[in-house]
Structures are given as C-alpha cells and as structure tokens.
Coordinates of C-alpha atoms and ligand atoms in Angstrom, one line a residue:
M1 CA -42.1 29.4 -47.3
Q2 CA -41.8 31.9 -44.3
Y3 CA -40.2 31.0 -40.8
I4 CA -41.5 32.4 -37.6
S5 CA -40.0 32.3 -34.3
T6 CA -41.3 30.1 -31.5
R7 CA -41.3 33.3 -29.2
G8 CA -43.4 35.4 -31.5
S9 CA -41.6 38.6 -31.8
A10 CA -38.6 38.1 -34.2
Q11 CA -38.9 38.9 -37.6
A12 CA -40.3 36.1 -40.0
L13 CA -37.6 35.0 -42.5
G14 CA -37.5 32.9 -45.7
F15 CA -35.7 29.5 -45.9
E16 CA -32.3 31.4 -46.8
G17 CA -32.5 33.8 -43.8
A18 CA -33.6 31.0 -41.3
T19 CA -30.7 28.5 -42.7
L20 CA -28.0 31.4 -41.8
A21 CA -29.8 32.9 -38.9
G22 CA -29.4 29.8 -36.1
L23 CA -31.1 31.3 -33.1
A24 CA -34.1 34.1 -33.7
S25 CA -33.3 37.4 -32.2
D26 CA -36.1 37.0 -29.7
G27 CA -34.3 33.8 -28.3
G28 CA -36.7 31.3 -29.8
L29 CA -36.3 28.9 -32.6
Y30 CA -37.5 29.1 -36.2
V31 CA -40.2 26.9 -37.4
P32 CA -42.3 26.9 -40.7
E33 CA -45.3 29.1 -40.3
S34 CA -47.5 26.0 -41.5
W35 CA -46.7 22.4 -42.0
P36 CA -46.4 21.4 -46.0
Q37 CA -49.1 18.6 -46.8
F38 CA -48.2 15.5 -48.6
S39 CA -51.2 13.8 -49.9
R40 CA -51.4 9.9 -50.2
A41 CA -50.8 10.4 -53.9
D42 CA -47.7 12.3 -53.2
I43 CA -46.4 9.8 -50.7
A44 CA -47.1 6.9 -53.0
A45 CA -45.1 8.6 -55.8
L46 CA -41.9 8.7 -53.7
A47 CA -41.8 4.7 -54.0
G48 CA -38.6 3.5 -55.8
L49 CA -36.9 7.3 -55.8
S50 CA -33.3 7.6 -54.9
Y51 CA -32.5 9.0 -51.6
A52 CA -31.3 12.2 -53.3
E53 CA -34.6 12.4 -55.4
T54 CA -36.6 11.7 -52.1
A55 CA -34.8 14.8 -50.5
V56 CA -35.7 17.0 -53.5
R57 CA -39.4 16.2 -53.2
V58 CA -39.6 16.4 -49.3
L59 CA -37.5 19.5 -49.1
A60 CA -38.9 21.5 -51.8
P61 CA -41.8 22.9 -49.9
F62 CA -39.4 24.2 -47.2
V63 CA -37.1 25.5 -49.7
G64 CA -39.6 27.5 -51.3
D65 CA -38.2 30.1 -54.0
A66 CA -34.9 30.4 -52.3
L67 CA -33.6 27.5 -54.8
S68 CA -34.8 26.5 -58.0
E69 CA -35.5 22.7 -58.1
E70 CA -32.5 22.0 -60.3
E71 CA -30.1 23.9 -57.6
L72 CA -31.8 22.0 -54.9
R73 CA -31.3 18.7 -56.9
D74 CA -27.3 19.7 -57.5
L75 CA -26.8 20.1 -53.8
C76 CA -28.9 16.8 -52.7
E77 CA -26.8 15.0 -55.2
A78 CA -23.5 16.2 -53.9
A79 CA -24.4 15.9 -50.3
Y80 CA -25.7 12.5 -50.6
G81 CA -22.8 11.3 -53.2
R82 CA -20.4 11.4 -50.3
F83 CA -22.1 8.5 -48.6
S84 CA -20.4 5.0 -48.7
H85 CA -23.6 3.0 -49.1
K86 CA -25.6 3.4 -52.2
A87 CA -28.9 3.4 -50.4
V88 CA -27.4 6.5 -48.4
T89 CA -29.7 5.5 -45.2
P90 CA -30.4 1.6 -45.8
L91 CA -33.0 -0.4 -43.9
V92 CA -31.9 -3.6 -42.4
Q93 CA -34.3 -6.0 -41.0
L94 CA -33.7 -7.4 -37.4
D95 CA -36.5 -10.0 -36.8
E96 CA -40.3 -10.0 -38.1
R97 CA -41.2 -6.5 -36.9
N98 CA -37.9 -4.5 -36.0
W99 CA -35.9 -2.7 -38.5
L100 CA -32.7 -0.6 -38.3
L101 CA -32.5 2.6 -40.3
E102 CA -28.6 3.0 -40.7
L103 CA -28.0 6.7 -40.7
F104 CA -24.0 6.3 -40.1
H105 CA -22.7 5.9 -43.8
G106 CA -21.5 9.5 -44.2
P107 CA -17.9 10.7 -43.9
T108 CA -17.8 10.9 -40.0
L109 CA -20.0 7.8 -39.2
A110 CA -22.6 9.6 -37.3
F111 CA -26.2 10.6 -38.4
K112 CA -25.3 14.3 -37.9
D113 CA -23.6 13.9 -41.4
V114 CA -27.0 13.4 -43.1
A115 CA -28.0 17.0 -42.2
L116 CA -24.7 18.7 -42.0
Q117 CA -23.4 17.6 -45.3
L118 CA -26.5 19.3 -47.1
L119 CA -26.1 22.3 -44.6
G120 CA -22.3 23.0 -45.5
L121 CA -23.5 23.0 -49.1
L122 CA -26.5 25.3 -48.5
F123 CA -24.2 27.8 -46.5
E124 CA -21.7 28.0 -49.6
R125 CA -24.8 28.4 -51.9
F126 CA -26.4 31.3 -50.1
L127 CA -23.2 33.0 -49.4
S128 CA -21.8 32.9 -52.7
G129 CA -21.9 36.1 -54.7
K130 CA -22.6 38.1 -51.6
D131 CA -20.5 40.3 -49.6
R132 CA -21.0 38.2 -46.7
H133 CA -18.9 36.0 -44.6
L134 CA -20.0 33.5 -41.6
T135 CA -17.9 32.4 -38.7
V136 CA -19.2 29.3 -37.2
V137 CA -18.6 28.6 -33.6
G138 CA -19.5 25.7 -31.7
A139 CA -18.8 23.5 -28.8
T140 CA -18.8 19.7 -29.0
S141 CA -18.7 16.8 -27.0
G142 CA -17.4 14.7 -30.1
D143 CA -19.9 13.9 -32.9
T144 CA -21.3 17.2 -33.9
G145 CA -17.7 18.8 -34.1
S146 CA -16.2 16.0 -36.6
A147 CA -19.5 16.1 -38.9
A148 CA -19.4 19.9 -38.9
I149 CA -15.8 20.3 -39.8
D150 CA -16.1 17.7 -42.6
A151 CA -19.1 19.6 -44.1
L152 CA -17.6 22.9 -43.8
A153 CA -13.8 22.1 -44.6
G154 CA -12.4 24.2 -47.6
R155 CA -15.8 25.9 -48.3
E156 CA -15.8 29.6 -49.2
K157 CA -16.7 32.5 -47.1
V158 CA -17.0 30.4 -43.7
D159 CA -14.7 29.8 -41.1
I160 CA -15.5 27.3 -38.5
F161 CA -14.1 27.3 -34.6
M162 CA -14.8 24.1 -32.6
L163 CA -14.2 23.9 -29.1
H164 CA -13.7 20.6 -27.5
P165 CA -12.8 19.8 -24.0
K166 CA -9.3 18.7 -23.9
G167 CA -8.7 15.0 -23.0
R168 CA -12.4 14.2 -22.7
V169 CA -13.2 13.1 -26.3
S170 CA -12.3 9.7 -27.7
E171 CA -9.1 9.7 -29.9
V172 CA -11.1 8.8 -32.7
Q173 CA -13.5 11.8 -32.2
R174 CA -10.4 14.1 -31.6
R175 CA -8.5 12.9 -34.6
Q176 CA -11.7 13.2 -36.9
M177 CA -11.6 16.9 -36.0
T178 CA -7.7 17.6 -35.7
T179 CA -6.5 16.0 -38.8
V180 CA -8.7 18.2 -41.1
L181 CA -6.1 20.7 -42.1
A182 CA -8.0 23.1 -44.4
P183 CA -7.4 26.7 -43.4
N184 CA -10.7 27.5 -42.7
V185 CA -10.9 25.0 -39.9
H186 CA -9.8 25.8 -36.3
N187 CA -9.7 23.2 -33.5
I188 CA -9.4 24.7 -30.0
A189 CA -9.2 22.4 -27.1
I190 CA -10.5 24.0 -24.0
E191 CA -9.2 23.5 -20.4
G192 CA -12.3 22.2 -18.9
N193 CA -15.3 20.1 -19.6
F194 CA -18.0 20.1 -22.2
D195 CA -20.4 22.1 -20.2
D196 CA -17.4 24.9 -19.7
A197 CA -16.9 24.9 -23.5
Q198 CA -20.5 25.4 -24.2
R199 CA -21.0 28.2 -21.9
L200 CA -18.0 29.9 -23.4
V201 CA -19.9 29.5 -27.1
K202 CA -23.1 30.9 -25.5
A203 CA -21.3 33.7 -23.8
M204 CA -19.9 34.6 -27.3
F205 CA -23.0 34.6 -28.9
G206 CA -24.4 36.9 -26.1
D207 CA -21.5 39.5 -26.7
A208 CA -23.8 41.1 -29.3
Q209 CA -20.8 43.3 -30.5
F210 CA -18.4 40.4 -31.2
A211 CA -21.3 38.2 -32.7
D212 CA -22.0 41.0 -35.2
R213 CA -18.5 42.0 -36.1
F214 CA -17.9 38.4 -37.1
T215 CA -21.5 37.3 -38.2
L216 CA -21.3 34.4 -35.6
S217 CA -23.4 31.3 -36.8
A218 CA -24.3 27.9 -35.3
V219 CA -24.6 24.6 -36.6
N220 CA -26.1 22.7 -33.9
S221 CA -29.6 21.4 -34.1
I222 CA -31.4 24.6 -33.5
N223 CA -30.7 25.2 -37.1
W224 CA -33.9 24.8 -39.1
A225 CA -32.3 23.5 -42.2
R226 CA -30.6 20.8 -40.3
L227 CA -33.9 19.5 -39.0
A228 CA -35.5 19.7 -42.3
A229 CA -33.0 17.6 -44.0
Q230 CA -33.7 14.8 -41.3
I231 CA -37.3 14.7 -42.3
V232 CA -36.5 13.0 -45.6
Y233 CA -35.2 9.7 -44.0
Y234 CA -38.6 9.0 -42.3
F235 CA -40.6 9.3 -45.5
Y236 CA -37.6 7.3 -47.4
S237 CA -38.0 4.5 -45.0
A238 CA -41.6 4.7 -44.3
V239 CA -42.4 4.3 -48.0
R240 CA -39.9 1.2 -48.3
L241 CA -42.0 -0.6 -45.8
G242 CA -45.5 0.2 -47.3
A243 CA -46.5 3.8 -46.6
P244 CA -48.8 5.6 -47.3
D245 CA -51.0 2.1 -47.0
R246 CA -49.4 1.1 -43.8
A247 CA -48.4 3.1 -40.4
I248 CA -44.9 2.6 -39.1
A249 CA -43.5 3.4 -35.8
F250 CA -40.0 4.7 -35.1
S251 CA -37.6 4.5 -32.0
V252 CA -35.5 7.4 -31.8
P253 CA -32.2 7.7 -29.5
T254 CA -32.8 11.4 -28.1
G255 CA -30.7 13.8 -26.9
N256 CA -31.5 17.4 -28.2
F257 CA -35.0 16.4 -29.4
G258 CA -33.7 17.2 -33.1
D259 CA -33.9 13.9 -34.7
V260 CA -37.3 13.0 -33.3
F261 CA -38.7 16.5 -33.9
A262 CA -38.1 15.7 -37.4
G263 CA -40.2 12.6 -37.3
Y264 CA -42.8 14.8 -35.7
A265 CA -42.6 17.0 -38.7
A266 CA -43.1 14.1 -41.2
A267 CA -46.3 13.1 -39.2
Q268 CA -47.7 16.5 -39.5
M269 CA -46.9 16.7 -43.1
G270 CA -49.0 13.5 -43.6
L271 CA -46.8 10.5 -43.3
P272 CA -48.7 7.7 -41.5
V273 CA -46.5 7.4 -38.2
A274 CA -48.1 5.1 -35.8
R275 CA -45.8 6.1 -33.0
L276 CA -42.7 8.2 -31.9
I277 CA -40.6 6.4 -29.1
V278 CA -38.5 8.9 -27.5
A279 CA -35.6 6.7 -26.1
T280 CA -33.3 8.4 -23.6
N281 CA -30.6 7.2 -21.3
V282 CA -30.6 7.9 -17.6
N283 CA -30.7 11.5 -18.5
D284 CA -34.1 11.3 -18.7
I285 CA -35.7 14.8 -18.8
L286 CA -37.5 14.0 -21.9
H287 CA -38.9 10.6 -20.4
R288 CA -40.3 12.6 -17.4
A289 CA -41.9 15.1 -19.6
M290 CA -43.4 12.4 -21.7
V291 CA -44.7 10.3 -18.7
A292 CA -45.5 13.1 -16.1
G293 CA -45.4 16.3 -17.8
D294 CA -42.6 17.2 -15.7
Y295 CA -39.8 19.0 -17.7
S296 CA -37.2 19.6 -15.0
V297 CA -33.4 20.0 -15.4
G298 CA -31.6 17.3 -13.2
E299 CA -27.9 16.2 -12.5
L300 CA -26.0 15.3 -15.7
T301 CA -24.6 11.8 -15.6
P302 CA -22.0 10.5 -17.9
T303 CA -22.9 7.4 -19.7
P304 CA -21.5 5.1 -22.8
A305 CA -24.0 7.2 -25.0
P306 CA -22.6 10.6 -24.6
S307 CA -24.1 12.1 -27.5
M308 CA -27.5 11.6 -25.4
D309 CA -25.9 12.9 -22.3
I310 CA -28.2 16.2 -22.3
Q311 CA -30.0 18.0 -19.7
V312 CA -32.0 20.7 -21.6
S313 CA -33.1 19.6 -25.1
S314 CA -33.4 22.7 -27.2
N315 CA -35.6 21.4 -29.9
F316 CA -38.4 20.4 -27.4
E317 CA -39.3 24.2 -27.6
R318 CA -40.5 23.6 -31.1
L319 CA -43.0 20.9 -30.0
L320 CA -44.1 23.0 -27.1
F321 CA -44.8 25.8 -29.6
D322 CA -47.6 23.5 -31.3
L323 CA -48.8 22.1 -28.0
Y324 CA -49.6 25.8 -27.1
D325 CA -51.3 26.4 -30.3
R326 CA -48.5 28.1 -31.8
D327 CA -48.9 31.0 -29.6
G328 CA -45.5 33.0 -29.3
D329 CA -46.7 35.1 -26.5
I330 CA -47.5 32.1 -24.3
L331 CA -44.4 30.3 -25.3
S332 CA -42.2 33.2 -24.5
S333 CA -43.4 33.4 -21.0
V334 CA -43.2 29.8 -20.5
M335 CA -39.8 29.6 -21.7
S336 CA -38.7 32.7 -19.6
S337 CA -40.0 31.0 -16.4
F338 CA -38.2 27.7 -17.3
E339 CA -35.0 29.6 -17.7
T340 CA -35.0 31.0 -14.4
S341 CA -36.6 28.1 -12.3
R342 CA -35.0 25.0 -14.5
A343 CA -38.3 23.4 -14.4
L344 CA -41.4 23.3 -16.5
K345 CA -44.7 21.7 -15.6
L346 CA -46.9 20.8 -18.8
D347 CA -50.7 21.6 -18.3
D348 CA -53.1 18.7 -18.8
R349 CA -54.0 19.4 -22.5
A350 CA -50.4 19.8 -23.6
H351 CA -49.5 16.6 -21.8
S352 CA -52.4 14.8 -23.3
R353 CA -51.7 16.0 -26.7
I354 CA -47.9 14.6 -26.4
G355 CA -49.3 11.0 -25.8
K356 CA -51.4 10.7 -29.1
L357 CA -48.1 10.3 -31.0
F358 CA -45.3 10.1 -28.7
S359 CA -44.3 7.5 -25.9
S360 CA -41.0 7.5 -24.1
A361 CA -38.6 4.9 -22.4
R362 CA -35.7 5.3 -20.1
I363 CA -32.7 2.9 -20.8
D364 CA -30.2 2.3 -18.1
N365 CA -26.7 1.2 -18.9
D366 CA -27.6 -2.5 -18.0
A367 CA -30.4 -2.3 -20.5
M368 CA -28.3 -0.6 -23.1
S369 CA -25.7 -3.3 -22.9
M370 CA -28.3 -6.4 -22.9
A371 CA -29.7 -4.7 -26.2
M372 CA -26.3 -4.5 -27.6
R373 CA -25.7 -8.4 -26.7
H374 CA -29.2 -9.2 -27.9
A375 CA -28.7 -7.7 -31.3
A376 CA -25.3 -9.4 -31.8
S377 CA -26.5 -12.9 -30.7
E378 CA -30.0 -13.0 -31.9
M379 CA -30.0 -10.6 -34.7
G380 CA -26.6 -10.9 -36.1
E381 CA -26.0 -7.1 -35.8
I382 CA -23.4 -5.2 -34.2
I383 CA -24.8 -1.9 -32.9
D384 CA -23.6 1.3 -31.0
P385 CA -24.7 2.2 -27.6
H386 CA -26.9 4.8 -28.8
T387 CA -28.6 2.7 -31.3
A388 CA -28.9 0.2 -28.6
I389 CA -31.0 2.5 -26.4
G390 CA -33.4 2.9 -29.4
L391 CA -33.5 -0.8 -29.8
S392 CA -34.3 -1.7 -26.2
A393 CA -37.0 0.7 -26.3
A394 CA -38.5 -0.5 -29.5
I395 CA -38.3 -4.2 -28.0
S396 CA -40.3 -3.0 -24.9
A397 CA -42.8 -0.6 -26.8
D398 CA -46.4 -1.5 -26.1
L399 CA -47.7 -1.5 -29.9
A400 CA -50.0 -3.6 -31.9
P401 CA -47.8 -6.7 -33.1
D402 CA -48.6 -5.9 -37.0
I403 CA -47.0 -2.2 -36.7
P404 CA -43.4 -2.5 -37.9
I405 CA -40.7 -0.4 -35.7
V406 CA -37.9 1.3 -37.2
T407 CA -35.0 2.1 -34.7
L408 CA -32.8 4.7 -36.2
A409 CA -29.1 3.6 -36.0
T410 CA -27.4 7.0 -35.1
A411 CA -23.8 6.0 -34.9
H412 CA -21.4 3.4 -36.3
P413 CA -20.4 0.8 -33.9
A414 CA -16.8 1.6 -34.7
K415 CA -17.1 5.2 -33.0
F416 CA -17.7 3.6 -29.7
R417 CA -15.5 0.5 -30.0
D418 CA -14.5 0.0 -26.3
A419 CA -18.1 0.2 -25.1
V420 CA -19.3 -2.4 -27.8
E421 CA -16.4 -4.6 -26.9
R422 CA -17.3 -4.5 -23.3
A423 CA -21.0 -5.3 -24.2
T424 CA -20.4 -8.1 -27.0
G425 CA -16.9 -9.1 -26.6
Q426 CA -16.6 -8.2 -30.2
R427 CA -14.4 -5.2 -31.1
P428 CA -15.7 -3.7 -34.2
A429 CA -13.1 -2.7 -37.1
L430 CA -12.6 0.9 -38.3
P431 CA -14.2 1.2 -41.7
A432 CA -11.8 1.8 -44.4
R433 CA -12.9 5.5 -44.9
I434 CA -11.4 6.5 -41.4
S435 CA -8.7 3.6 -41.3
G436 CA -5.9 6.1 -41.9
L437 CA -6.8 8.4 -39.0
F438 CA -4.0 7.3 -36.6
E439 CA -1.0 8.3 -39.1
R440 CA -2.5 11.7 -40.2
E441 CA -0.9 14.9 -38.8
E442 CA -3.2 16.7 -36.0
R443 CA -3.4 20.2 -35.7
Y444 CA -5.1 22.0 -33.0
D445 CA -4.4 24.8 -30.2
T446 CA -5.0 24.6 -26.5
L447 CA -6.7 27.7 -24.9
P448 CA -7.5 28.4 -21.2
G449 CA -11.5 28.3 -20.6
E450 CA -11.5 32.0 -20.7
L451 CA -14.0 33.9 -23.0
Q452 CA -11.4 36.7 -23.6
A453 CA -8.6 34.4 -24.8
I454 CA -11.1 32.7 -27.0
E455 CA -12.3 35.6 -28.7
A456 CA -8.9 37.0 -29.0
Y457 CA -8.1 34.0 -30.9
I458 CA -10.9 34.0 -33.2
A459 CA -10.5 37.7 -34.0
E460 CA -6.9 37.2 -35.2
R461 CA -8.1 34.6 -37.7
A462 CA -11.8 35.1 -38.6
T463 CA -13.1 37.5 -41.4
E464 CA -14.5 41.1 -40.0
T465 CA -17.9 41.7 -41.5
Ligands
PLP501 C1 -26.8 13.6 -31.7 C2 -26.8 12.1 -31.8 C3 -27.9 11.8 -31.0 C4 -29.1 12.5 -30.4 O1 -29.9 13.2 -31.4 P1 -30.7 14.4 -31.0 O2 -31.1 15.3 -32.3 O3 -29.9 15.4 -30.5 O4 -32.0 14.1 -30.2 C5 -28.3 10.2 -30.7 N1 -27.3 9.6 -31.2 C6 -26.0 10.0 -31.7 C7 -25.0 9.0 -31.9 C8 -25.9 11.2 -31.9 O5 -24.7 11.7 -32.5

C-alpha cells in the first residue's frame, strides 16, 4: 500500500514512511492511494474475533509488506494487552437503540491510548536496527500528552518533548505526564496558553534546519497510523451489533476530525455505516461546514470538554481530498486560500456529498450537562463531558428507529471529575491504575514561551542525526 499527499506533490510513501513522517513535505496529509475493500464475507468473518485479531485483519491491507502478519499480530497483542478490559473497547447498552463504545480502558483513560499504544510500538519496530533516531515534539492541552508519553516512555531510539501550558491543564492530566520518569521523556511547562505552545511547536517544525538535525516527528492525529488504528473499533463494534447484515450509526465527539474520519474510512472500506454524526461543542466550525458548507474559523471558547475546543480540524483536509475527487492540485489551492483567509466555502457538489453519510449537531454546555444527568438517572451510566456531547447528538438524531446508534465514549469520567460532579452530583472515583498518581514524584522544567529557549533545551537533550 502506498500513501499519497492530499496536496499532490510530495513523494508517495509506504506504510513505514507514512508512519514516521507526520506531515507531508508539501504541507499535505498522507492518505492511502485507494481504500482497501472488505466484502460481506470478510466482515462476517470478523465475528467472535478478539480485539487484537480484529486489528490484525483490518490493519493488514494498510500495513502491506511493511510487517509480516506475525509481526503485526505481536504488536497488536502487546498494544492491546495493556488495556484493563478484556474486550479492550467494550460496548455498553444504554437503552433500546443507544450504545456506548468505551474507548477509555487504556493506560491514561482516554481514547487516544487506542491508537498511541500501537503507534509507540510501530515507531520502535521501524527504527530498530536502523541508524535512525526520532525526536517527537508536541503541544498538549492534556489528553494527547499523557497518552503519547505513556506510549513512548522507555522506547529505544525515540525522545519525546511535550509542551503543556503552565497551570492550565488539570492536576490529574499534569501528573499523568510529569510522573513518568523514563529518561527519554521530557516535560516542559510553557509560560503561556495552549495556543502559544502549539504555535511554538509549529515554528519548530518550520525551522527546517532544526527539524532535520533532530529528525522531528509528530504524534498528533495527522499521523496516518493513528487514524488507521482507530478504524478497527468501528469494525469491531459494528460486527457485534449485526454487521454486515445490519447498518449501524455512530455519534462521535469531534475535535480534530481524526476519530470520525476513521469511521468514514471504515465506510469506504465496505462497513455498512448508516450515519456518522459529528458532535461538536460550541466550537462548531465542523457543524457549520456540515450544515451550511461554511468552514470558517471563529473565536475559541473554552468549555468543560477541552479536547474538543478546537478551531481548525486538521483531518478535515483528508475528507476534502475525497470530496474534491482526490485532485491534489485543487486541494492545494483550496487549502492555501483557507490558510490565508481562514475561511472556506464548500461548493454545492462537495457539500451535498457530505450529507450522504454525515450529519452534525452543536451541543452547548447546558445540553451537555443534561446528557450527563440523563445518562446517570435514566441509563445508570456516569459519562464524561466529551461523551455527553456525543450522546446528546445521538438522542436528537433524525434516524429510522430501528438503526442502532453507537456513541463513542472518548474519556473516562474520572478524568473530568469536577464537571461530572457539577452535572450529576456524583464524583467518579479514580480507577486503580491511576490511584497512586498523587503520591508519585513529578519531573518537569518550566521555560519561557520563546522558540530559542525551547530549541536550546531540546538540542541539549535530543540525539542528533
Ligand atoms: C481527542 C479527543 C476528542 C476528539 O477527537 P478528534 O479525533 O480530535 O476529533 C474527543 N474526546 C476526547 C476525550 C479526546 O481526548
């Protein structure tokens, strides 16, 4: 399998190259040159398989000859063996038609573990035996940082530098990052907010000399292998609910459009997906794009669902690529005009194509709290604010009543205890796997929000290549 850039001019890469690359050299994102196809019989054959085995079947066409099936199986078993639930991503029935797909049983209690646990192992595998070393640099508002650090701690040939805005992540989130004391993990608290941290990381990638000297790499959801890993649980859950004989709808709490794009990929591969519901909070650029074709950047409003407080959804470019018939030249000009004007108007054809599979909902803070209360009192489930946005969108969706709706539960409620307690009056207990968090030693350095200072810090600690 080859991977091509959405902007048409970067060199095509195999799975290994696309996994290690992050952004393509023309500024685009890597996508598979075509979607692998699963027949009804292929899908039916997934029934009863373990999560790891489902992952092997779904990922094999994407991996191609970059790994043998045996190697892929070893990595999937190792990655998903670290989840605390035997089903890895269990389904919970809420009422006659609504289901939760719990994606938060990984080491850091957020759905990002599902992809990052595998990505950490893929990095190590692809770098082993080569004269190559990666320096992963990222900015986090909380969840991505802890999941990436857990996945990469102690791995050979990789250093990770994670920037978080000082004093602006929750104590649980900070401690999940700063109590990991492996020598290849470097936590930096930046004086400034999350946007400042993200701008610094972008500037660092833009400093070609520095990026090249330390082989900078990214672990955010622009990474193709991360998205591929997320396709697996759409197949896994749909098969348990009757696919291929029955179509399933999914409601997805959405920020960067990575998770829901994986659902789109599953549908392109042949999984019967009745609808993908894009659930946003009041930061609703995607909802406006879906409803009115208006993809224009607004003001960022902080909410109790911070992992969805996003203005520009990087992975939307991957959908646009398909909507514009995979024409890299057109997409390159569409995206460069978006980058200057911060606005994009979808043409009628692209907009009507979106509506065939996707719908959307904008869920404000009141509706989010109401969904948390409804889940607690009517369904007996305590859910986190992000999941509540998905559930609220599922309950209000306009779909035939016989279609099951799976809401993706993206974070454990204990990660957002204050918001959950405010809405429901119940304070979720910390699960055993992070209960020692408040006694552990922390390690991090505080730096000013200046590129030079951060580059100097990294240069002292990273491996030159
Ligand atoms: C990252 C995240 C999301 C959003 O996922 P995207 O792939 O960015 O759309 C939703 N909920 C939680 C808890 C997350 O950590």
